[in-house]
PDB file of C-alpha atoms in Angstrom:
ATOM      1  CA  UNK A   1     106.259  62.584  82.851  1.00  0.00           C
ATOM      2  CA  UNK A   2     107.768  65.291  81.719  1.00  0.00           C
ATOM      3  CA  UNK A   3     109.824  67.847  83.854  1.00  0.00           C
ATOM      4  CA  UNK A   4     107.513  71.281  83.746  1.00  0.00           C
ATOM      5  CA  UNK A   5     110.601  73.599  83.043  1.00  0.00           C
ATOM      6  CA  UNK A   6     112.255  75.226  80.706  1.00  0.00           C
ATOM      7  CA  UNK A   7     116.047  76.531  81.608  1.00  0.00           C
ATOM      8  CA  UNK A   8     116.094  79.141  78.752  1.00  0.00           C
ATOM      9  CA  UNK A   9     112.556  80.841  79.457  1.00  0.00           C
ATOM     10  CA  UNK A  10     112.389  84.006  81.259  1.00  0.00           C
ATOM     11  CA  UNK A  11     110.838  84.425  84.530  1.00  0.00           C
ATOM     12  CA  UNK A  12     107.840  86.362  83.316  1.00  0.00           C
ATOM     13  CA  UNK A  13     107.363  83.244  80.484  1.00  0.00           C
ATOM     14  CA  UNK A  14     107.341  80.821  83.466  1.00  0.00           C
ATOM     15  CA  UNK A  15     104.817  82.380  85.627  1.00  0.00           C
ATOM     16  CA  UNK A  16     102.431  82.593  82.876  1.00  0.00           C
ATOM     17  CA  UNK A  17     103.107  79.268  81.551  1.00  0.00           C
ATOM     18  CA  UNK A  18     102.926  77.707  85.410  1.00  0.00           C
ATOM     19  CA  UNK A  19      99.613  79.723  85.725  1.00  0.00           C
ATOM     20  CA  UNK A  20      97.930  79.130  82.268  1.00  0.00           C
ATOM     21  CA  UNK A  21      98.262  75.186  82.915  1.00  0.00           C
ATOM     22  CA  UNK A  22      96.889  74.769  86.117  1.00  0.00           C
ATOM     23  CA  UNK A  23      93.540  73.782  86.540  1.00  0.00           C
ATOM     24  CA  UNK A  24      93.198  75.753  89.716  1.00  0.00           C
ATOM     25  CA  UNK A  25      95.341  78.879  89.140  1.00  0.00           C
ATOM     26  CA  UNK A  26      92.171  80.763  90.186  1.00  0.00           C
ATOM     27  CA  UNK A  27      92.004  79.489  93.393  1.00  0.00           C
ATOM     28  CA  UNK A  28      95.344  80.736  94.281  1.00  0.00           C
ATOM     29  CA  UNK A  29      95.541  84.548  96.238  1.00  0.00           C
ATOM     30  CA  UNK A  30      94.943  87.462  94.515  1.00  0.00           C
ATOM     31  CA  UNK A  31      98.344  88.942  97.041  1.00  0.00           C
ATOM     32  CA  UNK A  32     100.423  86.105  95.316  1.00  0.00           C
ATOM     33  CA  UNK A  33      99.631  86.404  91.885  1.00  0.00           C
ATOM     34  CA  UNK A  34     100.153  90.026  91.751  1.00  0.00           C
ATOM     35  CA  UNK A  35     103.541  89.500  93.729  1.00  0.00           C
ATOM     36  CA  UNK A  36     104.400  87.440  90.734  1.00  0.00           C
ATOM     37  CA  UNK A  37     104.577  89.972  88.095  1.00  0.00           C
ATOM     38  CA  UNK A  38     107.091  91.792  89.453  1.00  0.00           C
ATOM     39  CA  UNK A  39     109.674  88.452  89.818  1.00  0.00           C
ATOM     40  CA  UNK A  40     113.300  89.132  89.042  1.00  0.00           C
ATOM     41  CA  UNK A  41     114.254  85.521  88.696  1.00  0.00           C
ATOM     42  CA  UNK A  42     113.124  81.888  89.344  1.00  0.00           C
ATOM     43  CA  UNK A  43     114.367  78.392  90.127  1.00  0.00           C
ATOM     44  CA  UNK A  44     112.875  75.120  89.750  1.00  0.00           C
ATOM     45  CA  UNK A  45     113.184  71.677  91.380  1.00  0.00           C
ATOM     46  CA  UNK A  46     112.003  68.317  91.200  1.00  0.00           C
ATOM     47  CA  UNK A  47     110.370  67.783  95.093  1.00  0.00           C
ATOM     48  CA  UNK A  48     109.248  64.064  95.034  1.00  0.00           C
ATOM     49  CA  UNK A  49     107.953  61.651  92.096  1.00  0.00           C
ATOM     50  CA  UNK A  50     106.093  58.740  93.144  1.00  0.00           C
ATOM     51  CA  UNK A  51     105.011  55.916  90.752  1.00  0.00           C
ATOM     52  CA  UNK A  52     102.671  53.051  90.733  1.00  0.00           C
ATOM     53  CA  UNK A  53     101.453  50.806  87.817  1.00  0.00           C
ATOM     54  CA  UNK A  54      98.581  53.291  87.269  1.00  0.00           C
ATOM     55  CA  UNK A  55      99.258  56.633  88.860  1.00  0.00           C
ATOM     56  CA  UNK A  56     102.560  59.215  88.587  1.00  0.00           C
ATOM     57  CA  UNK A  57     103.181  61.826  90.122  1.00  0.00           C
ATOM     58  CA  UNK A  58     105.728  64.618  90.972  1.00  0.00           C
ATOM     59  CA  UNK A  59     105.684  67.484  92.911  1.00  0.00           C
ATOM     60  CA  UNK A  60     107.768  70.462  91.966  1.00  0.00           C
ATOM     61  CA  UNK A  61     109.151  73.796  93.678  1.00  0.00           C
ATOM     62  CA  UNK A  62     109.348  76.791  91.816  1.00  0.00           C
ATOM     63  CA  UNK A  63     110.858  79.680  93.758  1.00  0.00           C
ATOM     64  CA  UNK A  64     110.867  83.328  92.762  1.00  0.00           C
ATOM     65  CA  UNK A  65     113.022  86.500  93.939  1.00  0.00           C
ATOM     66  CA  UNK A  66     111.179  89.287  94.113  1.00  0.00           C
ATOM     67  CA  UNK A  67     111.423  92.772  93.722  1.00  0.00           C
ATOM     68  CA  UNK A  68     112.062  93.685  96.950  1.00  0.00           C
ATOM     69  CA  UNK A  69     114.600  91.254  98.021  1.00  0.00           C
ATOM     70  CA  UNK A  70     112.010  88.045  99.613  1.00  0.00           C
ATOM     71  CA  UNK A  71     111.697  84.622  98.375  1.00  0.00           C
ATOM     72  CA  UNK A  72     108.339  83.344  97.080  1.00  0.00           C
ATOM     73  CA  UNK A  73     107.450  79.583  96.604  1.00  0.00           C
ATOM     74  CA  UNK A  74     104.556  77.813  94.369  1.00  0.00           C
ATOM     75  CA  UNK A  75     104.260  74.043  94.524  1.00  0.00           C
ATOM     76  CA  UNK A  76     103.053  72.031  91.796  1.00  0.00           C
ATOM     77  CA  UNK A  77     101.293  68.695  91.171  1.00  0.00           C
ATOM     78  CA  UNK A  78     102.087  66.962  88.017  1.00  0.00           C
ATOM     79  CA  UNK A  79      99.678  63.913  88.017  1.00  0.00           C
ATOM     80  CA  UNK A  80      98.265  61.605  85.433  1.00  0.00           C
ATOM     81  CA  UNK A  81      94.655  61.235  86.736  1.00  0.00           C
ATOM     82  CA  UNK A  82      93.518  62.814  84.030  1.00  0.00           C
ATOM     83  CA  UNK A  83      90.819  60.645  81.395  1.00  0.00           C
ATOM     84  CA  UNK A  84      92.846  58.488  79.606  1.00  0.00           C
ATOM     85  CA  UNK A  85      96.017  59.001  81.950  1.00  0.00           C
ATOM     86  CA  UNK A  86      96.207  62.903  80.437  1.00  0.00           C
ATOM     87  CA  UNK A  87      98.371  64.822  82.468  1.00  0.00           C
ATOM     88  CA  UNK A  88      96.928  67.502  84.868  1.00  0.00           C
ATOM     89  CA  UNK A  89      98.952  70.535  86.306  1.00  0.00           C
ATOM     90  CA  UNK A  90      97.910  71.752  89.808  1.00  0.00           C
ATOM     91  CA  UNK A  91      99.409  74.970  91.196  1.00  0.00           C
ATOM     92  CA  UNK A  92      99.749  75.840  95.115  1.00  0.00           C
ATOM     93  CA  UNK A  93     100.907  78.241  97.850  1.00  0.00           C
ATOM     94  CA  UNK A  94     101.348  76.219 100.189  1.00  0.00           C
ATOM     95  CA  UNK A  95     103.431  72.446 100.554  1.00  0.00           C
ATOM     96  CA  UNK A  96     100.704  71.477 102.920  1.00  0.00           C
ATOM     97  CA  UNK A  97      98.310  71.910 100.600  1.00  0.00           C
ATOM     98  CA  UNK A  98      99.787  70.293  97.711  1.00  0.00           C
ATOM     99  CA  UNK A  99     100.959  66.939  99.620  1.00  0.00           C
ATOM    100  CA  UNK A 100      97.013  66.971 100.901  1.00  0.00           C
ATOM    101  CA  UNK A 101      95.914  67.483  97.103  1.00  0.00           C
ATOM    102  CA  UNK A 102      97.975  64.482  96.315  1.00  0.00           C
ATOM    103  CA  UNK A 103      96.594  62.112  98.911  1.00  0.00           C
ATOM    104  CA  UNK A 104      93.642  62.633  97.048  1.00  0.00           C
ATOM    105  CA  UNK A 105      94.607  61.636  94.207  1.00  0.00           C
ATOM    106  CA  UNK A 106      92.754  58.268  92.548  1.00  0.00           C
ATOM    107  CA  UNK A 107      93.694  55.061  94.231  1.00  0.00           C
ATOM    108  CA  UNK A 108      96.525  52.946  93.059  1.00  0.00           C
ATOM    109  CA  UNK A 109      99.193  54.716  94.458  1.00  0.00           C
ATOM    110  CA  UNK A 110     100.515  52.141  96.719  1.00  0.00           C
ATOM    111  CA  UNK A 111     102.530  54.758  98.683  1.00  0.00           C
ATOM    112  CA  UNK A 112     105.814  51.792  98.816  1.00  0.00           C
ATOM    113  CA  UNK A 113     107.743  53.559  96.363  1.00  0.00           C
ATOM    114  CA  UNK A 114     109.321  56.846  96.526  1.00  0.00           C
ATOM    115  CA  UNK A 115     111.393  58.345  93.807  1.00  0.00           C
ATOM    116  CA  UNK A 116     113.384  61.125  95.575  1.00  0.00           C
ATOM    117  CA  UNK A 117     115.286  64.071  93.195  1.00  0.00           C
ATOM    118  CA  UNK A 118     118.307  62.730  90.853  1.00  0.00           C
ATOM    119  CA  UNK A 119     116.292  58.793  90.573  1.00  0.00           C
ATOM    120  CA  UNK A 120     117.632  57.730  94.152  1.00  0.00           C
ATOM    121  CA  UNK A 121     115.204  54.587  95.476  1.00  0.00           C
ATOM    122  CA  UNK A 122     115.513  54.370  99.204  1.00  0.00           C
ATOM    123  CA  UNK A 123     113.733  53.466 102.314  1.00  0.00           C
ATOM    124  CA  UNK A 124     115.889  53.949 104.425  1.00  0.00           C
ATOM    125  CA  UNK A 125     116.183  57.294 105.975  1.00  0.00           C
ATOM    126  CA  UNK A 126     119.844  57.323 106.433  1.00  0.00           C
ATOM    127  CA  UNK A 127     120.482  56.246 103.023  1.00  0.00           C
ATOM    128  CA  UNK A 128     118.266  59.062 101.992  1.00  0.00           C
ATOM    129  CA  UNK A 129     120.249  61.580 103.933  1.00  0.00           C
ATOM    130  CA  UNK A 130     123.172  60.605 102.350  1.00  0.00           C
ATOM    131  CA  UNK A 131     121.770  60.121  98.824  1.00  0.00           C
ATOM    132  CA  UNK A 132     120.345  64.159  99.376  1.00  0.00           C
ATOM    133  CA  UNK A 133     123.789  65.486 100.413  1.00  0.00           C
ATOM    134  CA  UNK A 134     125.910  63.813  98.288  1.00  0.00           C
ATOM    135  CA  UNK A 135     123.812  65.735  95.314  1.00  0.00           C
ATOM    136  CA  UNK A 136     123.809  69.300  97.535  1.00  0.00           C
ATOM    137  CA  UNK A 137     127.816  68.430  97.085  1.00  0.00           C
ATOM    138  CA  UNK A 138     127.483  67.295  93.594  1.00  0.00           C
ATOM    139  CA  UNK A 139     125.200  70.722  92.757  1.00  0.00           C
ATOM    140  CA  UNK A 140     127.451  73.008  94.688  1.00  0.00           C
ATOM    141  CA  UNK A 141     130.234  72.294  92.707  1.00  0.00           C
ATOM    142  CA  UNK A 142     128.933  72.533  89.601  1.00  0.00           C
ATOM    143  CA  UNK A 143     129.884  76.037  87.817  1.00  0.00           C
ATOM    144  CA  UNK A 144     126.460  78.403  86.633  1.00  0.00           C
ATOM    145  CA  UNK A 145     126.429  78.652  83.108  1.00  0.00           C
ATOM    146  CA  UNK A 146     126.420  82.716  83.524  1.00  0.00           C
ATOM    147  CA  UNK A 147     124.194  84.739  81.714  1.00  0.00           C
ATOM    148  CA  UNK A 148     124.372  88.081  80.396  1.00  0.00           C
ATOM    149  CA  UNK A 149     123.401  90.761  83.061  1.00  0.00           C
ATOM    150  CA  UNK A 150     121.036  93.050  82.580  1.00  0.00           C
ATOM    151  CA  UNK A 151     121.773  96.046  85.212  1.00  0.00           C
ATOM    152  CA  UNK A 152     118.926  97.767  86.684  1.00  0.00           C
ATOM    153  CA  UNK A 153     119.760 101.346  88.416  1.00  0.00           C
ATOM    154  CA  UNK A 154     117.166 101.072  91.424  1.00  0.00           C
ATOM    155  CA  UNK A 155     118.610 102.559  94.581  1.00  0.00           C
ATOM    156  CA  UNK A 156     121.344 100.310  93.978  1.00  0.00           C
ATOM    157  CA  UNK A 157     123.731 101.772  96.984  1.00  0.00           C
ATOM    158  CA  UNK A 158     121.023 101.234  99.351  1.00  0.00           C
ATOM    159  CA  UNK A 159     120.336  97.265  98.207  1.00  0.00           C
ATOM    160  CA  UNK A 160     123.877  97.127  98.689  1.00  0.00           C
ATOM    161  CA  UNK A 161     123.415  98.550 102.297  1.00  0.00           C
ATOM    162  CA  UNK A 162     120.177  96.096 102.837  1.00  0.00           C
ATOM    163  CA  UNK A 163     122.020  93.330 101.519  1.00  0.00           C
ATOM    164  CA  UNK A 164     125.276  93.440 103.968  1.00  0.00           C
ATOM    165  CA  UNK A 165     123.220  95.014 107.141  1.00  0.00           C
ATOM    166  CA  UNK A 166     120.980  91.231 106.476  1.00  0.00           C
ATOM    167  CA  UNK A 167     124.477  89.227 106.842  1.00  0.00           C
ATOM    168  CA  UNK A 168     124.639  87.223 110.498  1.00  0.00           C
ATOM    169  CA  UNK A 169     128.170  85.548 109.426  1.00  0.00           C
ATOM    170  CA  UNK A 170     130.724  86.838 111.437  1.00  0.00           C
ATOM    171  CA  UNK A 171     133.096  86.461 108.074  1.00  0.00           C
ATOM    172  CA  UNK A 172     130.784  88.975 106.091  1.00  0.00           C
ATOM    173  CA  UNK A 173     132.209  91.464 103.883  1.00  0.00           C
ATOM    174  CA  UNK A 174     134.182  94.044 105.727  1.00  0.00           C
ATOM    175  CA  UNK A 175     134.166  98.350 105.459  1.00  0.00           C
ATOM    176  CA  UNK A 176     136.211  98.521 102.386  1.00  0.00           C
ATOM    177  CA  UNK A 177     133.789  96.401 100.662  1.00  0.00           C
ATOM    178  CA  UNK A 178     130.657  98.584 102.019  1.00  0.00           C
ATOM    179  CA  UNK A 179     132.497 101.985 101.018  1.00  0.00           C
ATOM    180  CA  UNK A 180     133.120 100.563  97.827  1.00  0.00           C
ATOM    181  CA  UNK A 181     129.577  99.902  96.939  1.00  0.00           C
ATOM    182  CA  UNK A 182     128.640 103.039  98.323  1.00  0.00           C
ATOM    183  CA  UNK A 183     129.307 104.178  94.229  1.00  0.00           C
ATOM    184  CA  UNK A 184     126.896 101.261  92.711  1.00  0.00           C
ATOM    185  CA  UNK A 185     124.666 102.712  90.963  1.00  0.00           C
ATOM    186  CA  UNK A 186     122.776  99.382  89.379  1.00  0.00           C
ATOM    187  CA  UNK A 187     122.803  96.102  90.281  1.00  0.00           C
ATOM    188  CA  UNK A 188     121.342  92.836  89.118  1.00  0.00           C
ATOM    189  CA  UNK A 189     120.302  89.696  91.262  1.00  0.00           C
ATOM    190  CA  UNK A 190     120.525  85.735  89.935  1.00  0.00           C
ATOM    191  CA  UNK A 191     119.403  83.193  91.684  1.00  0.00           C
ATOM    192  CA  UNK A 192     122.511  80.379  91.338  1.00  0.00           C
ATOM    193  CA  UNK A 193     121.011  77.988  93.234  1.00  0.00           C
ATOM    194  CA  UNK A 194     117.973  76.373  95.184  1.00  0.00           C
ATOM    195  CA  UNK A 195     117.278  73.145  96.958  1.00  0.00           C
ATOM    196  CA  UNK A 196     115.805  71.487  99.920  1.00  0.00           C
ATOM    197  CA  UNK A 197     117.650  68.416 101.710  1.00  0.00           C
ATOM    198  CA  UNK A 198     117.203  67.259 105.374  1.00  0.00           C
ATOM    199  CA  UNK A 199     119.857  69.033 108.256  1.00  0.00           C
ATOM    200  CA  UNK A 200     119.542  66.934 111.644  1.00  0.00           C
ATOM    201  CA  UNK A 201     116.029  65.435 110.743  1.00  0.00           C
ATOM    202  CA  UNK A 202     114.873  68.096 109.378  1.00  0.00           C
ATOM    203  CA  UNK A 203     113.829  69.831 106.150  1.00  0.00           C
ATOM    204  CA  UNK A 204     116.282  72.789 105.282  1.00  0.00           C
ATOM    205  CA  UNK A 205     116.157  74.479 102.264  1.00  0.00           C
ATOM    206  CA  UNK A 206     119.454  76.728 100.424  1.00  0.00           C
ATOM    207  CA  UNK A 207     119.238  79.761  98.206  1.00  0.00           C
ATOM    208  CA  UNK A 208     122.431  81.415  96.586  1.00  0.00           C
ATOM    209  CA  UNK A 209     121.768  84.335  95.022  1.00  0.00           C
ATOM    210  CA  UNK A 210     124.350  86.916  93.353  1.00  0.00           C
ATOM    211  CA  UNK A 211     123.910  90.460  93.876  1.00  0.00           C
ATOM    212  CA  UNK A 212     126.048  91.897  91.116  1.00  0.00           C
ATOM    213  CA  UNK A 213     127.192  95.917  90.957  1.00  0.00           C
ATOM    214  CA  UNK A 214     128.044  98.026  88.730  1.00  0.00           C
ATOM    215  CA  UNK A 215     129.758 100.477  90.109  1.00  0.00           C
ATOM    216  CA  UNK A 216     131.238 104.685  88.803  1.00  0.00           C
ATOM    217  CA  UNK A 217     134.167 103.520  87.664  1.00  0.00           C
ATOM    218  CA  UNK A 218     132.786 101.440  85.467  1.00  0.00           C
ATOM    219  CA  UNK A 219     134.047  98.223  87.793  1.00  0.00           C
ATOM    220  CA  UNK A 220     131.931  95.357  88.766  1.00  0.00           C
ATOM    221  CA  UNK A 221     131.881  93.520  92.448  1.00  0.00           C
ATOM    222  CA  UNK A 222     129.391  91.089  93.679  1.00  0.00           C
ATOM    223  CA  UNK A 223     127.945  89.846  97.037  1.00  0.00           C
ATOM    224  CA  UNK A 224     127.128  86.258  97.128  1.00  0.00           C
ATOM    225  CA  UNK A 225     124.216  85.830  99.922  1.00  0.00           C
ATOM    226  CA  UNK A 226     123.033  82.501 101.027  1.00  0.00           C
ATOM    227  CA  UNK A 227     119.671  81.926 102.474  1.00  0.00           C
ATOM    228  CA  UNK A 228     119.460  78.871 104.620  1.00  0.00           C
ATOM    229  CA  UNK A 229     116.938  77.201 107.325  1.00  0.00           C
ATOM    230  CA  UNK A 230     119.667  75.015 109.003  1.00  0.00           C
ATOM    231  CA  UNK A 231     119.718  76.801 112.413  1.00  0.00           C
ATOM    232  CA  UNK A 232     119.171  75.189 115.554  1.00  0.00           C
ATOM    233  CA  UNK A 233     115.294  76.538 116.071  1.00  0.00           C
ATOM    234  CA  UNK A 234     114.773  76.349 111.711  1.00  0.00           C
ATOM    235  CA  UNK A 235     114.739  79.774 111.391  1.00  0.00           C
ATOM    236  CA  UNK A 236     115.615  81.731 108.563  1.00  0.00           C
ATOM    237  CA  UNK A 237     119.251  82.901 108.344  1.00  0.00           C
ATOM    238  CA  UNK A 238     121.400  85.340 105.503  1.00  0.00           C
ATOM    239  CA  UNK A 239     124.881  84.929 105.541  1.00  0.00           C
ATOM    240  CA  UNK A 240     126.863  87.105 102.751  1.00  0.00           C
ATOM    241  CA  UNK A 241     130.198  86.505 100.991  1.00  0.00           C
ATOM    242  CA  UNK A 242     132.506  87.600  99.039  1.00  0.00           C
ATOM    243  CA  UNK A 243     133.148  85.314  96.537  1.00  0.00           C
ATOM    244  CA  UNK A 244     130.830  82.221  95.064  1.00  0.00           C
ATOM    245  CA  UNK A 245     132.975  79.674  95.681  1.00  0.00           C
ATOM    246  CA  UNK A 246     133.462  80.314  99.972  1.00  0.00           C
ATOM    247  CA  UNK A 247     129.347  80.798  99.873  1.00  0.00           C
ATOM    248  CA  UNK A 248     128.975  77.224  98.372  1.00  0.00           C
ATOM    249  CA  UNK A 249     131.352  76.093 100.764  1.00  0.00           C
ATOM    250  CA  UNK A 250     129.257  77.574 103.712  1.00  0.00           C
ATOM    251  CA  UNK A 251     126.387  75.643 102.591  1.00  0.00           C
ATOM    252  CA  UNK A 252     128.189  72.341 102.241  1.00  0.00           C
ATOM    253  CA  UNK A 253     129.194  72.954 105.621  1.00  0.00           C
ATOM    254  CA  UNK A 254     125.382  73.986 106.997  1.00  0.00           C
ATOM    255  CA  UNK A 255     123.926  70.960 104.759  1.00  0.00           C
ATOM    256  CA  UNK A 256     126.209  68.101 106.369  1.00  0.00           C
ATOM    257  CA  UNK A 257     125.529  69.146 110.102  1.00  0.00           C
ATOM    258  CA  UNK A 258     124.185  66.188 112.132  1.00  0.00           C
TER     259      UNK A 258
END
């Protein structure tokens, strides 16, 4: 089974592509769908893939940033239930939902194997734990290819603002960083990474995004904000740095909290 995404495509290629090969695109809110046009970027990751002698199947996240600074998620079921094992795409809004699709899937799934992310066969919950951090680690420290930018002049001075008044780290950017940005007059976001792993028996998941600036003097400086749910209570939490390589850092740190 294939893996459902292409690197190279464009964000507004991947939403029609994920929507034009589900069976049950229809089915999925009018409010979501219509948030999707206006995407500014997307990430995608293998959930699960579980295998028997007769059924796959996989489960992918496919995040978005859109236009007005939130996160949106789609999860989708890659099966082959199809008539003569064809492969079937299923498209959802919810992980609930697309875990309960899948335990509807045909019998002989035999539910003993699971295949987590990066080929890792464990049972043991531990070992899974470690097997899920070790490749956070492994991710974090891998450089992003970077990609041209492609400036967009949008209230940029008062993203800026939204973006640093968001930040709960008490190591957040300081004044001479805000009065600098106070000249950005375009900016462009990337999402540099995305990925769930468990923090203290729970699920977490970690965004990175860079908010790049272009400023009036013709300078560039970026914020690097990470998104995280690895709080005490699983809340949602921004912290905002400076650089990319103290923001991965911060997530290593969040992701290998017991």
């Amino acid at each position: 089974m294939n893996d459902p995404h292409d690197p190279y495509e464009t964000t507004e290629t991947h939403v029609e592509r994920l929507l034009g090969r589900a069976l049950n695109s229809f089915e999925l809110p009018d409010s979501t769908v219509e948030q999707l046009e206006g995407a500014l970027a997307h990430s995608s990751a293998l959930h699960s893939s579980h295998h028997s002698a007769s059924l796959h199947r996989s489960t992918y996240r496919h995040t978005f940033l859109l236009a007005d600074g939130t996160a949106l998620s789609l999860w989708e079921l890659v099966h082959n239930s199809g008539r003569g094992g064809a492969e079937h795409h299923e498209l959802y809004a919810d992980e609930a939902e697309a875990t309960l699709a899948a335990s509807r899937l045909p019998a002989g799934f035999d539910g003993d194997w699971d295949v987590e992310r990066f080929g890792v066969l464990s049972h043991d919950p531990d070992d899974e734990l470690e097997s899920d951090l070790e490749a956070l680690t492994a991710l974090l420290s891998r450089p992003m290819p970077r990609q041209p930018r492609m400036y967009v002049s949008d209230n940029s001075a008062d993203h800026a603002r939204r973006v640093l008044r968001r930040a709960e780290n008490a190591d957040r950017p300081g004044e001479g960083t805000s009065r600098r940005l106070r000249v950005a007059f375009a900016h462009h976001i990337t999402q540099a990474f995305g990925r769930h792993c468990p923090v203290e028996g729970r699920d977490a998941g970690f965004t990175l995004y860079e908010h790049a600036f272009l400023l009036l003097d013709g300078s560039e400086l970026s914020l690097w904000e990470v998104e995280h749910t690895a709080t005490p209570d699983g809340r949602h939490m921004c912290e905002v740095y400076e650089d990319e390589r103290t923001a991965r850092d911060a997530m290593e740190s969040r992701a290998r909290v017991r």
